[in-house]
Structure formats: structure tokens, C-alpha cells
Amino acid sequence: MSEVNRLPAWLDAGATILAGSVSPAPTLDAALPGLAQAQTLTSLQRLQRLQDSSLAECGAAGEPIYLAWRQFLRGRGPSVLVIDATDFDTRARGSATVIKGAPWLLAEGVLIAAGLRDSRTVELRLPAELIGQEAEFLNAVDAIRWLARVSSPRIQVVVRRDCRPSCWAAGHAGNDSRLTHTPETWCRIALLFAGASGLNASLLTLRRGITQRGLVELSHGENLKQQIDAWGGGVEVQGEDAVLVFDDGLGGYLPLSQADINCDSLSFASAGIAPSPATLMVMA
């Protein structure tokens, strides 16, 4: 068994920015190109951009992001933007890797949504396992304020520690005063407005029963069995009894013999799998 980390290019690039405190560019527009583009659009135009992209939540819900944004836009009064870093499987590495490796993208995605309506608070929800990992994100926020010459911040950042996951957290939450996404989702929103392509994917942590373990990117437009084989030798557990287990069982089970399916949300839902799982292991 060996480790594999096949991360998307945007996450590898973000990891080179020292602890979030070093700007990737000398000006705010160059450092946050997605935000610069979003500021030329109205709130409804930003919503339309999301709807046209078919970008989905990188989390158990797997819903199209524009559904949550549309509900959020219909609300009135003060609102809160939430970064939910909790996972049903505590061994998932996606949120921790994004917070540490792409804090500027994370902050940029939140700032794009801050222009939708009156948002005065950004809430970062951390599980017990990630307490202390917020430093990179807070450093990036401070650096952005310095670039923007902001002395009196309009938006307050609040860190909620020791949080637990909720099935009502990400996506269509039913509360129009809170817009909640996973850290990875916020990053992909920033990438979308910056004009990036190939965003129809999500991070997946490979656990026991797979030849190579670690963090990979699951493409939602490709075959599941082929991707498992491509990640490094397929699975350790063989035979008719081998079963794929998603999110420690909370994301569903699938016999390995039936893994020759597409990874889009509808195919996963039809197979009884969470549309966007965070972890995968194979058991007998």
C-alpha cells in the first residue's frame, strides 16, 4: 500500500503561497481575478453564471449551487456566509487540504458571494480534528484587506470550533439568511468566475482496501471503475463480495461488480450513493 495525491492544478498552485500571508500577485485584481470579474456583474448575473455552469456542491448534498444562491437572494436583511469544513467521515482530507493549500481561492469565493446582498459575517465551521488549521485562511483575509487598503473591515470573520456535520448544512439549507458551502465549493466558485474549466469534479480521500491511498480528484463526467483503476492499481479486496463504501457507510454502498457507472450525481443517486462523497474504501 502506498500514498497517492493527485490534486488539481489550482490546489497545487495554492499550496505554494506561504501560509496564506503572501499575495499571489501585487494588485487585488490580479490576485483575485474571479472577484474582479464578478464585480462587473449584478447579483442576478452572478446567479445566471452559476446556473449556466451546472456547478454542483462538493459535499454530500451534491445539489447545483445556483439553487442555494437563488434562495439566498430571495432573503432580506443581514446574512451570514458559512464555510463548512465538517465531514461525515472524519478521515476525509479534502477540507483540511483546501484550507491549508488554497486560502486565497477560498476567501475569493466568499467575497464573490458577499456581493449578493448585505453579508456582514463570514463563519468558518471547523470540526475538532481541524482546530488550529484556520491560520492560513485568516492570514489570507488579512493580506486581502492590506491589498484593498481596508482599515475598518465591513465583514467580520468568526471561527466556530469543535463543530459537527449536519445533513442540512451545505446546499439547500432552508434558511435564506445563511449561505453555506464546503471549502472546496467556495474555491470552485472563485475558479468559475475567473474563467477556469474542468470544474465538474470533487476531492475524494481513498482509504483502506484500495491499492494506493490518499487524496485524488473524482471527475463527475467519467466512469467510476476506470478512475479507481487509474488511481494506482485498483483495489486490494477482490472477489464477488468486494463492496465500495462511501463516507464510512453514510454515503452508501456499491458492489465492486456494479462500479461500471458514470460518476454524475444522477447515476450515483440511482445507485444509492451520495452525489458527491468525500471518502471511499473497499471492504469484503
C-alpha positions as a Markdown table, in Angstrom:
| # | Residue | x | y | z |
|---|---|---|---|---|
| 1 | Met | 0.0 | 0.0 | 0.0 |
| 2 | Ser | 1.3 | 3.5 | -0.9 |
| 3 | Glu | 0.2 | 7.1 | -0.8 |
| 4 | Val | -1.1 | 9.0 | -3.8 |
| 5 | Asn | -2.0 | 12.7 | -4.0 |
| 6 | Arg | -3.4 | 13.6 | -7.4 |
| 7 | Leu | -4.5 | 17.1 | -6.7 |
| 8 | Pro | -6.0 | 19.6 | -9.2 |
| 9 | Ala | -3.6 | 22.2 | -10.5 |
| 10 | Trp | -5.3 | 25.0 | -8.7 |
| 11 | Leu | -4.7 | 23.3 | -5.3 |
| 12 | Asp | -1.1 | 22.6 | -6.1 |
| 13 | Ala | -0.5 | 26.2 | -7.1 |
| 14 | Gly | -2.3 | 27.5 | -4.0 |
| 15 | Ala | -0.1 | 25.4 | -1.8 |
| 16 | Thr | 3.0 | 27.4 | -2.8 |
| 17 | Ile | 1.7 | 30.6 | -1.3 |
| 18 | Leu | 3.4 | 30.8 | 2.1 |
| 19 | Ala | 0.8 | 30.2 | 4.9 |
| 20 | Gly | -1.7 | 32.4 | 3.0 |
| 21 | Ser | 0.1 | 35.6 | 4.0 |
| 22 | Val | 1.9 | 36.1 | 0.7 |
| 23 | Ser | -0.2 | 37.5 | -2.1 |
| 24 | Pro | -0.1 | 35.6 | -5.4 |
| 25 | Ala | 0.0 | 38.9 | -7.3 |
| 26 | Pro | 0.9 | 42.6 | -6.5 |
| 27 | Thr | -2.6 | 44.0 | -7.0 |
| 28 | Leu | -6.0 | 43.0 | -5.8 |
| 29 | Asp | -7.5 | 42.4 | -9.2 |
| 30 | Ala | -4.6 | 40.2 | -10.3 |
| 31 | Ala | -4.6 | 38.3 | -7.0 |
| 32 | Leu | -8.4 | 37.8 | -7.2 |
| 33 | Pro | -9.4 | 37.6 | -10.9 |
| 34 | Gly | -12.7 | 35.8 | -10.2 |
| 35 | Leu | -13.7 | 38.6 | -7.8 |
| 36 | Ala | -12.7 | 41.3 | -10.3 |
| 37 | Gln | -14.9 | 39.6 | -12.9 |
| 38 | Ala | -17.8 | 39.1 | -10.5 |
| 39 | Gln | -17.8 | 42.8 | -9.6 |
| 40 | Thr | -18.7 | 43.7 | -13.2 |
| 41 | Leu | -21.9 | 41.6 | -12.8 |
| 42 | Thr | -25.1 | 42.1 | -11.0 |
| 43 | Ser | -26.3 | 39.6 | -8.4 |
| 44 | Leu | -28.7 | 38.1 | -10.9 |
| 45 | Gln | -26.0 | 37.8 | -13.5 |
| 46 | Arg | -23.8 | 36.0 | -11.0 |
| 47 | Leu | -26.6 | 33.6 | -10.3 |
| 48 | Gln | -27.0 | 33.1 | -14.0 |
| 49 | Arg | -23.3 | 32.3 | -14.4 |
| 50 | Leu | -23.7 | 29.6 | -11.8 |
| 51 | Gln | -26.8 | 28.2 | -13.4 |
| 52 | Asp | -25.2 | 28.0 | -16.8 |
| 53 | Ser | -22.1 | 26.3 | -15.4 |
| 54 | Ser | -24.1 | 23.4 | -13.7 |
| 55 | Leu | -21.5 | 23.6 | -10.9 |
| 56 | Ala | -22.6 | 21.4 | -8.0 |
| 57 | Glu | -21.9 | 21.4 | -4.3 |
| 58 | Cys | -18.7 | 19.4 | -3.3 |
| 59 | Gly | -20.4 | 17.7 | -0.4 |
| 60 | Ala | -22.9 | 15.0 | 0.5 |
| 61 | Ala | -25.8 | 17.1 | -0.9 |
| 62 | Gly | -24.3 | 17.4 | -4.4 |
| 63 | Glu | -27.0 | 19.9 | -5.4 |
| 64 | Pro | -26.5 | 22.5 | -8.1 |
| 65 | Ile | -25.0 | 25.6 | -6.3 |
| 66 | Tyr | -27.4 | 28.0 | -8.0 |
| 67 | Leu | -30.4 | 26.6 | -6.0 |
| 68 | Ala | -28.9 | 27.7 | -2.7 |
| 69 | Trp | -27.9 | 31.1 | -4.3 |
| 70 | Arg | -31.4 | 31.7 | -5.6 |
| 71 | Gln | -32.9 | 31.0 | -2.2 |
| 72 | Phe | -30.3 | 33.3 | -0.6 |
| 73 | Leu | -31.0 | 36.1 | -3.0 |
| 74 | Arg | -34.7 | 36.0 | -2.1 |
| 75 | Gly | -33.9 | 36.7 | 1.5 |
| 76 | Arg | -33.8 | 40.1 | 3.2 |
| 77 | Gly | -31.8 | 41.7 | 5.9 |
| 78 | Pro | -28.4 | 40.7 | 7.4 |
| 79 | Ser | -26.9 | 37.4 | 6.3 |
| 80 | Val | -24.0 | 35.1 | 7.0 |
| 81 | Leu | -21.7 | 33.3 | 4.6 |
| 82 | Val | -20.6 | 29.9 | 6.0 |
| 83 | Ile | -17.6 | 27.8 | 5.2 |
| 84 | Asp | -18.5 | 24.4 | 6.5 |
| 85 | Ala | -15.3 | 22.3 | 6.9 |
| 86 | Thr | -17.0 | 19.4 | 8.7 |
| 87 | Asp | -17.3 | 15.9 | 7.1 |
| 88 | Phe | -19.3 | 12.9 | 8.0 |
| 89 | Asp | -16.2 | 10.8 | 7.8 |
| 90 | Thr | -13.5 | 12.4 | 10.0 |
| 91 | Arg | -10.8 | 10.8 | 7.9 |
| 92 | Ala | -11.6 | 12.9 | 4.8 |
| 93 | Arg | -8.7 | 15.1 | 3.8 |
| 94 | Gly | -10.4 | 17.4 | 1.4 |
| 95 | Ser | -11.4 | 20.3 | 3.6 |
| 96 | Ala | -8.1 | 20.4 | 5.5 |
| 97 | Thr | -6.1 | 20.3 | 2.3 |
| 98 | Val | -8.1 | 23.2 | 0.7 |
| 99 | Ile | -8.0 | 25.4 | 3.8 |
| 100 | Lys | -4.2 | 24.9 | 4.0 |
| 101 | Gly | -3.4 | 24.9 | 0.3 |
| 102 | Ala | -5.8 | 27.4 | -1.3 |
| 103 | Pro | -6.7 | 30.0 | 1.3 |
| 104 | Trp | -6.8 | 32.8 | -1.3 |
| 105 | Leu | -9.2 | 31.0 | -3.5 |
| 106 | Leu | -11.3 | 30.2 | -0.5 |
| 107 | Ala | -11.5 | 33.8 | 0.5 |
| 108 | Glu | -12.2 | 34.9 | -3.1 |
| 109 | Gly | -15.2 | 32.6 | -3.4 |
| 110 | Val | -16.7 | 34.0 | -0.2 |
| 111 | Leu | -16.1 | 37.6 | -1.4 |
| 112 | Ile | -17.9 | 36.9 | -4.6 |
| 113 | Ala | -21.0 | 35.8 | -2.7 |
| 114 | Ala | -20.6 | 38.8 | -0.3 |
| 115 | Gly | -21.8 | 41.0 | -3.2 |
| 116 | Leu | -25.1 | 39.2 | -3.5 |
| 117 | Arg | -26.7 | 41.0 | -0.5 |
| 118 | Asp | -25.8 | 42.5 | 2.9 |
| 119 | Ser | -23.4 | 40.0 | 4.3 |
| 120 | Arg | -21.6 | 41.2 | 7.4 |
| 121 | Thr | -20.3 | 37.9 | 8.8 |
| 122 | Val | -18.2 | 35.0 | 7.5 |
| 123 | Glu | -18.4 | 31.9 | 9.7 |
| 124 | Leu | -15.8 | 29.2 | 9.4 |
| 125 | Arg | -17.1 | 25.9 | 10.9 |
| 126 | Leu | -14.3 | 23.6 | 12.0 |
| 127 | Pro | -14.5 | 20.1 | 13.4 |
| 128 | Ala | -12.3 | 19.1 | 16.4 |
| 129 | Glu | -9.8 | 17.5 | 14.1 |
| 130 | Leu | -9.1 | 20.8 | 12.2 |
| 131 | Ile | -8.9 | 23.2 | 15.2 |
| 132 | Gly | -5.8 | 25.4 | 14.5 |
| 133 | Gln | -6.0 | 24.9 | 10.7 |
| 134 | Glu | -7.7 | 28.3 | 10.3 |
| 135 | Ala | -4.4 | 30.3 | 10.4 |
| 136 | Glu | -3.8 | 30.2 | 6.6 |
| 137 | Phe | -7.3 | 31.4 | 5.8 |
| 138 | Leu | -7.1 | 34.2 | 8.4 |
| 139 | Asn | -3.7 | 35.2 | 7.1 |
| 140 | Ala | -5.1 | 35.4 | 3.5 |
| 141 | Val | -8.0 | 37.6 | 4.8 |
| 142 | Asp | -5.6 | 40.0 | 6.4 |
| 143 | Ala | -3.4 | 40.1 | 3.3 |
| 144 | Ile | -6.5 | 40.9 | 1.1 |
| 145 | Arg | -7.5 | 43.7 | 3.4 |
| 146 | Trp | -4.0 | 45.1 | 3.1 |
| 147 | Leu | -4.1 | 45.0 | -0.7 |
| 148 | Ala | -7.5 | 46.6 | -0.7 |
| 149 | Arg | -6.3 | 49.3 | 1.8 |
| 150 | Val | -9.2 | 48.4 | 4.2 |
| 151 | Ser | -8.6 | 49.7 | 7.7 |
| 152 | Ser | -12.1 | 49.1 | 9.1 |
| 153 | Pro | -13.4 | 45.7 | 7.8 |
| 154 | Arg | -17.1 | 45.6 | 6.9 |
| 155 | Ile | -17.2 | 41.8 | 7.1 |
| 156 | Gln | -16.3 | 40.0 | 10.4 |
| 157 | Val | -14.7 | 36.6 | 10.3 |
| 158 | Val | -15.9 | 34.2 | 13.1 |
| 159 | Val | -14.3 | 30.8 | 13.7 |
| 160 | Arg | -16.6 | 28.2 | 15.2 |
| 161 | Arg | -14.5 | 25.3 | 16.6 |
| 162 | Asp | -15.5 | 21.8 | 17.5 |
| 163 | Cys | -18.5 | 21.7 | 15.1 |
| 164 | Arg | -20.2 | 18.6 | 14.0 |
| 165 | Pro | -21.6 | 17.9 | 10.5 |
| 166 | Ser | -25.2 | 18.3 | 9.7 |
| 167 | Cys | -27.2 | 16.9 | 6.8 |
| 168 | Trp | -28.8 | 20.4 | 6.5 |
| 169 | Ala | -25.6 | 22.3 | 6.4 |
| 170 | Ala | -24.4 | 22.6 | 2.8 |
| 171 | Gly | -26.5 | 23.4 | -0.2 |
| 172 | His | -30.3 | 23.9 | 0.1 |
| 173 | Ala | -30.4 | 24.6 | 3.8 |
| 174 | Gly | -33.9 | 26.2 | 4.1 |
| 175 | Asn | -32.5 | 29.3 | 5.9 |
| 176 | Asp | -32.3 | 32.2 | 3.5 |
| 177 | Ser | -30.1 | 34.2 | 5.9 |
| 178 | Arg | -27.2 | 31.8 | 5.6 |
| 179 | Leu | -25.3 | 30.7 | 2.5 |
| 180 | Thr | -23.3 | 27.5 | 3.3 |
| 181 | His | -20.7 | 25.7 | 1.2 |
| 182 | Thr | -17.8 | 23.4 | 1.8 |
| 183 | Pro | -14.3 | 25.0 | 1.4 |
| 184 | Glu | -13.8 | 23.2 | -1.9 |
| 185 | Thr | -17.1 | 24.5 | -3.2 |
| 186 | Trp | -16.1 | 28.1 | -2.4 |
| 187 | Cys | -12.8 | 27.6 | -4.3 |
| 188 | Arg | -14.5 | 26.2 | -7.3 |
| 189 | Ile | -16.9 | 29.2 | -7.3 |
| 190 | Ala | -13.9 | 31.5 | -7.5 |
| 191 | Leu | -12.3 | 29.5 | -10.3 |
| 192 | Leu | -15.6 | 29.6 | -12.3 |
| 193 | Phe | -15.7 | 33.4 | -12.2 |
| 194 | Ala | -12.0 | 33.5 | -13.1 |
| 195 | Gly | -12.8 | 31.5 | -16.3 |
| 196 | Ala | -11.4 | 28.2 | -15.3 |
| 197 | Ser | -12.6 | 24.9 | -16.9 |
| 198 | Gly | -12.8 | 21.3 | -15.9 |
| 199 | Leu | -14.6 | 22.1 | -12.6 |
| 200 | Asn | -17.1 | 19.3 | -12.7 |
| 201 | Ala | -15.2 | 17.2 | -10.1 |
| 202 | Ser | -14.6 | 16.9 | -6.4 |
| 203 | Leu | -11.9 | 15.8 | -4.0 |
| 204 | Leu | -12.0 | 12.2 | -2.7 |
| 205 | Thr | -10.0 | 10.5 | 0.0 |
| 206 | Leu | -9.0 | 6.9 | -0.8 |
| 207 | Arg | -8.9 | 4.8 | 2.3 |
| 208 | Arg | -8.3 | 1.1 | 3.1 |
| 209 | Gly | -8.9 | -1.6 | 0.6 |
| 210 | Ile | -7.5 | 0.4 | -2.3 |
| 211 | Thr | -4.0 | -0.2 | -3.6 |
| 212 | Gln | -3.0 | 3.4 | -3.2 |
| 213 | Arg | -4.5 | 5.7 | -0.6 |
| 214 | Gly | -4.6 | 9.4 | -0.4 |
| 215 | Leu | -6.3 | 12.4 | -1.9 |
| 216 | Val | -7.5 | 12.4 | -5.6 |
| 217 | Glu | -9.9 | 14.3 | -7.8 |
| 218 | Leu | -13.1 | 12.4 | -8.8 |
| 219 | Ser | -14.2 | 13.5 | -12.2 |
| 220 | His | -18.0 | 13.6 | -12.3 |
| 221 | Gly | -18.1 | 13.0 | -16.0 |
| 222 | Glu | -16.1 | 9.8 | -16.2 |
| 223 | Asn | -16.5 | 6.1 | -15.3 |
| 224 | Leu | -16.1 | 5.2 | -11.6 |
| 225 | Lys | -14.4 | 1.8 | -12.2 |
| 226 | Gln | -12.0 | 3.2 | -14.7 |
| 227 | Gln | -11.0 | 6.0 | -12.3 |
| 228 | Ile | -10.4 | 3.6 | -9.4 |
| 229 | Asp | -8.1 | 1.6 | -11.7 |
| 230 | Ala | -6.3 | 4.7 | -12.9 |
| 231 | Trp | -5.6 | 6.0 | -9.4 |
| 232 | Gly | -3.0 | 3.3 | -8.9 |
| 233 | Gly | -3.7 | -0.4 | -9.4 |
| 234 | Gly | -7.4 | -0.7 | -8.4 |
| 235 | Val | -8.4 | -2.4 | -5.2 |
| 236 | Glu | -6.8 | -4.8 | -2.7 |
| 237 | Val | -10.0 | -6.7 | -2.0 |
| 238 | Gln | -11.1 | -8.9 | -4.8 |
| 239 | Gly | -14.0 | -11.3 | -5.4 |
| 240 | Glu | -17.7 | -11.2 | -5.6 |
| 241 | Asp | -18.1 | -9.9 | -2.1 |
| 242 | Ala | -16.0 | -6.7 | -2.6 |
| 243 | Val | -18.1 | -3.6 | -1.8 |
| 244 | Leu | -17.3 | 0.1 | -2.2 |
| 245 | Val | -18.1 | 2.1 | 0.9 |
| 246 | Phe | -18.6 | 5.8 | 0.7 |
| 247 | Asp | -18.3 | 8.3 | 3.6 |
| 248 | Asp | -17.8 | 5.5 | 6.1 |
| 249 | Gly | -21.1 | 4.0 | 5.1 |
| 250 | Leu | -23.2 | 7.2 | 5.4 |
| 251 | Gly | -22.7 | 7.9 | 1.7 |
| 252 | Gly | -23.9 | 4.5 | 0.6 |
| 253 | Tyr | -22.6 | 1.1 | -0.5 |
| 254 | Leu | -22.0 | -0.3 | -4.0 |
| 255 | Pro | -20.8 | -3.8 | -5.0 |
| 256 | Leu | -17.5 | -3.5 | -6.9 |
| 257 | Ser | -19.0 | -5.6 | -9.7 |
| 258 | Gln | -21.6 | -2.8 | -10.3 |
| 259 | Ala | -19.0 | 0.0 | -10.3 |
| 260 | Asp | -19.0 | 0.4 | -14.1 |
| 261 | Ile | -21.2 | 3.5 | -13.9 |
| 262 | Asn | -20.8 | 7.2 | -14.6 |
| 263 | Cys | -19.9 | 9.5 | -11.7 |
| 264 | Asp | -22.5 | 12.1 | -12.3 |
| 265 | Ser | -24.9 | 12.9 | -9.5 |
| 266 | Leu | -27.9 | 11.2 | -11.1 |
| 267 | Ser | -26.1 | 8.0 | -11.7 |
| 268 | Phe | -24.8 | 8.0 | -8.2 |
| 269 | Ala | -28.2 | 8.7 | -6.8 |
| 270 | Ser | -29.7 | 5.9 | -8.8 |
| 271 | Ala | -27.1 | 3.5 | -7.4 |
| 272 | Gly | -27.9 | 4.7 | -3.8 |
| 273 | Ile | -24.7 | 6.7 | -3.4 |
| 274 | Ala | -24.2 | 10.2 | -2.1 |
| 275 | Pro | -23.9 | 12.5 | -5.2 |
| 276 | Ser | -20.5 | 13.9 | -4.0 |
| 277 | Pro | -18.8 | 11.6 | -1.5 |
| 278 | Ala | -15.7 | 12.6 | 0.4 |
| 279 | Thr | -14.1 | 9.2 | 1.1 |
| 280 | Leu | -14.0 | 5.8 | -0.5 |
| 281 | Met | -12.9 | 2.4 | 0.8 |
| 282 | Val | -13.3 | -1.2 | -0.2 |
| 283 | Met | -14.4 | -4.0 | 2.1 |
| 284 | Ala | -15.3 | -7.6 | 1.8 |
